[in-house]
Amino acid sequence: MWAYARKYAEKSGTALHPDVSVTEAVVQGLAKHIEEVGRPLCPATSIPTRRRRPSCAAGSARATRCRKWKYCHCLLFVTPEGLPITEYLPEDHEGRHAYGVVTDPTPDKGRATAKVLERQQAEGT
C-alpha cells in the first residue's frame, strides 16, 4: 500500500501527510480494507455501511471527486505542509469550512476528471 500511496501522490501532485503516524494509519486502513473487501476503501468509512468511500486513487465516485477537486478527506494526499487542498471545492463544502482556502501548490498535476469536464464544457458536449 505504501507504493500505491507514493505513486498516487506523485501522479496527483500531492504529498503524503508529513506526520508519518497519520500516513501510516491511513495506509494501514487501506490495506485492511483490501484484505477484508478486496478494495482500498477510505478508512474514514466503516466497512458495514453501504456508502463505502474508496480511496482517492481507486476508481469510484469518491475517487472521481478526489480527482476532480484534489481534496482527500482522510488527509493522506495533502500539501507538503499537511493541509488538504481546498481551492477547487465548492464554497459550501465542509473542507472549505474546516480549512479555509488552501491553494494547490502543483496545479499542473492531478485533477484529471476536472480537466476532462472542463474540456467537454468548452467543446459544448
PDB file of C-alpha atoms in Angstrom:
ATOM      1  CA  MET A   1       0.000   0.000   0.000  1.00  0.00           C
ATOM      2  CA  TRP A   2       2.904   2.370   0.606  1.00  0.00           C
ATOM      3  CA  ALA A   3       3.983   2.062  -3.024  1.00  0.00           C
ATOM      4  CA  TYR A   4       0.374   2.679  -4.118  1.00  0.00           C
ATOM      5  CA  ALA A   5       0.146   5.809  -1.955  1.00  0.00           C
ATOM      6  CA  ARG A   6       3.521   7.185  -3.061  1.00  0.00           C
ATOM      7  CA  LYS A   7       2.722   6.599  -6.735  1.00  0.00           C
ATOM      8  CA  TYR A   8      -0.651   8.338  -6.477  1.00  0.00           C
ATOM      9  CA  ALA A   9       0.853  11.278  -4.572  1.00  0.00           C
ATOM     10  CA  GLU A  10       3.461  11.774  -7.297  1.00  0.00           C
ATOM     11  CA  LYS A  11       0.902  11.431 -10.089  1.00  0.00           C
ATOM     12  CA  SER A  12      -1.582  13.821  -8.464  1.00  0.00           C
ATOM     13  CA  GLY A  13       0.939  16.458  -7.412  1.00  0.00           C
ATOM     14  CA  THR A  14       0.196  15.985  -3.738  1.00  0.00           C
ATOM     15  CA  ALA A  15       2.331  14.878  -0.813  1.00  0.00           C
ATOM     16  CA  LEU A  16       1.751  12.178   1.743  1.00  0.00           C
ATOM     17  CA  HIS A  17       0.863  13.668   5.114  1.00  0.00           C
ATOM     18  CA  PRO A  18       4.071  14.899   6.805  1.00  0.00           C
ATOM     19  CA  ASP A  19       3.042  13.346  10.124  1.00  0.00           C
ATOM     20  CA  VAL A  20       4.072   9.749   9.463  1.00  0.00           C
ATOM     21  CA  SER A  21       1.595   8.482  12.062  1.00  0.00           C
ATOM     22  CA  VAL A  22      -1.295   9.941  10.017  1.00  0.00           C
ATOM     23  CA  THR A  23       0.011   8.425   6.797  1.00  0.00           C
ATOM     24  CA  GLU A  24       0.665   5.095   8.499  1.00  0.00           C
ATOM     25  CA  ALA A  25      -2.847   4.932   9.945  1.00  0.00           C
ATOM     26  CA  VAL A  26      -4.488   5.651   6.596  1.00  0.00           C
ATOM     27  CA  VAL A  27      -2.226   3.250   4.675  1.00  0.00           C
ATOM     28  CA  GLN A  28      -2.939   0.520   7.240  1.00  0.00           C
ATOM     29  CA  GLY A  29      -6.663   1.219   6.895  1.00  0.00           C
ATOM     30  CA  LEU A  30      -6.456   0.918   3.112  1.00  0.00           C
ATOM     31  CA  ALA A  31      -4.519  -2.357   3.411  1.00  0.00           C
ATOM     32  CA  LYS A  32      -7.017  -3.718   5.919  1.00  0.00           C
ATOM     33  CA  HIS A  33      -9.883  -2.948   3.574  1.00  0.00           C
ATOM     34  CA  ILE A  34      -8.106  -4.658   0.680  1.00  0.00           C
ATOM     35  CA  GLU A  35      -7.837  -7.782   2.844  1.00  0.00           C
ATOM     36  CA  GLU A  36     -11.461  -7.557   4.000  1.00  0.00           C
ATOM     37  CA  VAL A  37     -13.299  -6.470   0.849  1.00  0.00           C
ATOM     38  CA  GLY A  38     -10.730  -6.515  -1.939  1.00  0.00           C
ATOM     39  CA  ARG A  39     -10.656  -2.738  -2.484  1.00  0.00           C
ATOM     40  CA  PRO A  40      -8.749   0.151  -0.887  1.00  0.00           C
ATOM     41  CA  LEU A  41     -11.755   1.745   0.769  1.00  0.00           C
ATOM     42  CA  CYS A  42     -11.234   5.039   2.554  1.00  0.00           C
ATOM     43  CA  PRO A  43     -10.541   4.292   6.225  1.00  0.00           C
ATOM     44  CA  ALA A  44     -12.845   7.177   7.164  1.00  0.00           C
ATOM     45  CA  THR A  45     -15.825   4.972   6.302  1.00  0.00           C
ATOM     46  CA  SER A  46     -16.727   1.767   8.101  1.00  0.00           C
ATOM     47  CA  ILE A  47     -16.958  -1.417   6.027  1.00  0.00           C
ATOM     48  CA  PRO A  48     -20.520  -2.404   7.040  1.00  0.00           C
ATOM     49  CA  THR A  49     -22.039   0.724   5.560  1.00  0.00           C
ATOM     50  CA  ARG A  50     -23.418   0.657   2.052  1.00  0.00           C
ATOM     51  CA  ARG A  51     -21.824   4.040   1.371  1.00  0.00           C
ATOM     52  CA  ARG A  52     -18.231   2.905   1.070  1.00  0.00           C
ATOM     53  CA  ARG A  53     -15.656   5.506   0.098  1.00  0.00           C
ATOM     54  CA  PRO A  54     -12.810   4.096  -1.993  1.00  0.00           C
ATOM     55  CA  SER A  55      -9.555   5.952  -1.505  1.00  0.00           C
ATOM     56  CA  CYS A  56      -8.703   8.848  -3.778  1.00  0.00           C
ATOM     57  CA  ALA A  57      -6.721   6.631  -6.122  1.00  0.00           C
ATOM     58  CA  ALA A  58      -9.391   3.950  -6.521  1.00  0.00           C
ATOM     59  CA  GLY A  59     -11.939   4.008  -9.333  1.00  0.00           C
ATOM     60  CA  SER A  60     -15.274   5.162  -7.874  1.00  0.00           C
ATOM     61  CA  ALA A  61     -17.499   8.150  -7.324  1.00  0.00           C
ATOM     62  CA  ARG A  62     -15.450   9.116  -4.245  1.00  0.00           C
ATOM     63  CA  ALA A  63     -12.247   8.815  -6.245  1.00  0.00           C
ATOM     64  CA  THR A  64     -13.817  10.887  -9.021  1.00  0.00           C
ATOM     65  CA  ARG A  65     -14.431  13.687  -6.523  1.00  0.00           C
ATOM     66  CA  CYS A  66     -10.826  13.432  -5.333  1.00  0.00           C
ATOM     67  CA  ARG A  67      -9.585  13.631  -8.905  1.00  0.00           C
ATOM     68  CA  LYS A  68     -11.967  16.484  -9.637  1.00  0.00           C
ATOM     69  CA  TRP A  69     -11.261  18.645  -6.590  1.00  0.00           C
ATOM     70  CA  LYS A  70      -7.873  17.252  -5.458  1.00  0.00           C
ATOM     71  CA  TYR A  71      -9.270  17.036  -1.931  1.00  0.00           C
ATOM     72  CA  CYS A  72      -8.537  13.963   0.182  1.00  0.00           C
ATOM     73  CA  HIS A  73     -10.986  13.562   3.060  1.00  0.00           C
ATOM     74  CA  CYS A  74      -8.732  11.172   5.005  1.00  0.00           C
ATOM     75  CA  LEU A  75      -5.704  13.519   4.733  1.00  0.00           C
ATOM     76  CA  LEU A  76      -3.429  11.006   3.020  1.00  0.00           C
ATOM     77  CA  PHE A  77      -2.879  13.206  -0.045  1.00  0.00           C
ATOM     78  CA  VAL A  78      -2.208  16.780   1.057  1.00  0.00           C
ATOM     79  CA  THR A  79       0.116  19.765   0.586  1.00  0.00           C
ATOM     80  CA  PRO A  80       3.698  19.430   1.863  1.00  0.00           C
ATOM     81  CA  GLU A  81       2.514  21.308   4.975  1.00  0.00           C
ATOM     82  CA  GLY A  82      -0.097  18.641   5.704  1.00  0.00           C
ATOM     83  CA  LEU A  83      -3.199  20.593   4.676  1.00  0.00           C
ATOM     84  CA  PRO A  84      -5.814  19.275   2.264  1.00  0.00           C
ATOM     85  CA  ILE A  85      -6.151  21.205  -0.981  1.00  0.00           C
ATOM     86  CA  THR A  86      -9.477  23.047  -0.842  1.00  0.00           C
ATOM     87  CA  GLU A  87      -9.057  25.566  -3.660  1.00  0.00           C
ATOM     88  CA  TYR A  88     -11.300  23.651  -6.075  1.00  0.00           C
ATOM     89  CA  LEU A  89     -14.036  22.666  -3.619  1.00  0.00           C
ATOM     90  CA  PRO A  90     -17.489  24.225  -3.826  1.00  0.00           C
ATOM     91  CA  GLU A  91     -17.770  27.139  -1.412  1.00  0.00           C
ATOM     92  CA  ASP A  92     -20.240  25.312   0.830  1.00  0.00           C
ATOM     93  CA  HIS A  93     -18.117  22.130   1.134  1.00  0.00           C
ATOM     94  CA  GLU A  94     -17.197  21.011   4.666  1.00  0.00           C
ATOM     95  CA  GLY A  95     -13.494  21.074   3.743  1.00  0.00           C
ATOM     96  CA  ARG A  96     -13.672  24.773   2.931  1.00  0.00           C
ATOM     97  CA  HIS A  97     -15.368  25.458   6.252  1.00  0.00           C
ATOM     98  CA  ALA A  98     -12.804  23.430   8.198  1.00  0.00           C
ATOM     99  CA  TYR A  99      -9.568  24.527   6.481  1.00  0.00           C
ATOM    100  CA  GLY A 100     -10.385  27.699   4.555  1.00  0.00           C
ATOM    101  CA  VAL A 101      -8.984  28.043   1.049  1.00  0.00           C
ATOM    102  CA  VAL A 102      -5.780  26.034   0.676  1.00  0.00           C
ATOM    103  CA  THR A 103      -4.273  26.640  -2.751  1.00  0.00           C
ATOM    104  CA  ASP A 104      -2.910  23.890  -4.944  1.00  0.00           C
ATOM    105  CA  PRO A 105       0.913  24.013  -4.970  1.00  0.00           C
ATOM    106  CA  THR A 106       1.027  21.938  -8.183  1.00  0.00           C
ATOM    107  CA  PRO A 107      -1.926  22.987 -10.360  1.00  0.00           C
ATOM    108  CA  ASP A 108      -0.313  21.367 -13.404  1.00  0.00           C
ATOM    109  CA  LYS A 109      -0.703  17.895 -11.843  1.00  0.00           C
ATOM    110  CA  GLY A 110      -3.774  15.915 -10.887  1.00  0.00           C
ATOM    111  CA  ARG A 111      -7.456  16.797 -11.270  1.00  0.00           C
ATOM    112  CA  ALA A 112      -7.855  14.551 -14.328  1.00  0.00           C
ATOM    113  CA  THR A 113     -11.639  14.384 -14.007  1.00  0.00           C
ATOM    114  CA  ALA A 114     -11.976  18.168 -13.711  1.00  0.00           C
ATOM    115  CA  LYS A 115      -9.807  18.704 -16.785  1.00  0.00           C
ATOM    116  CA  VAL A 116     -11.940  16.314 -18.853  1.00  0.00           C
ATOM    117  CA  LEU A 117     -15.145  18.004 -17.670  1.00  0.00           C
ATOM    118  CA  GLU A 118     -13.736  21.471 -18.418  1.00  0.00           C
ATOM    119  CA  ARG A 119     -12.681  20.351 -21.912  1.00  0.00           C
ATOM    120  CA  GLN A 120     -16.124  18.855 -22.587  1.00  0.00           C
ATOM    121  CA  GLN A 121     -17.817  22.002 -21.365  1.00  0.00           C
ATOM    122  CA  ALA A 122     -15.635  24.175 -23.621  1.00  0.00           C
ATOM    123  CA  GLU A 123     -16.464  21.946 -26.598  1.00  0.00           C
ATOM    124  CA  GLY A 124     -20.162  22.019 -25.737  1.00  0.00           C
ATOM    125  CA  THR A 125     -20.501  18.251 -25.342  1.00  0.00           C
TER     126      THR A 125
END
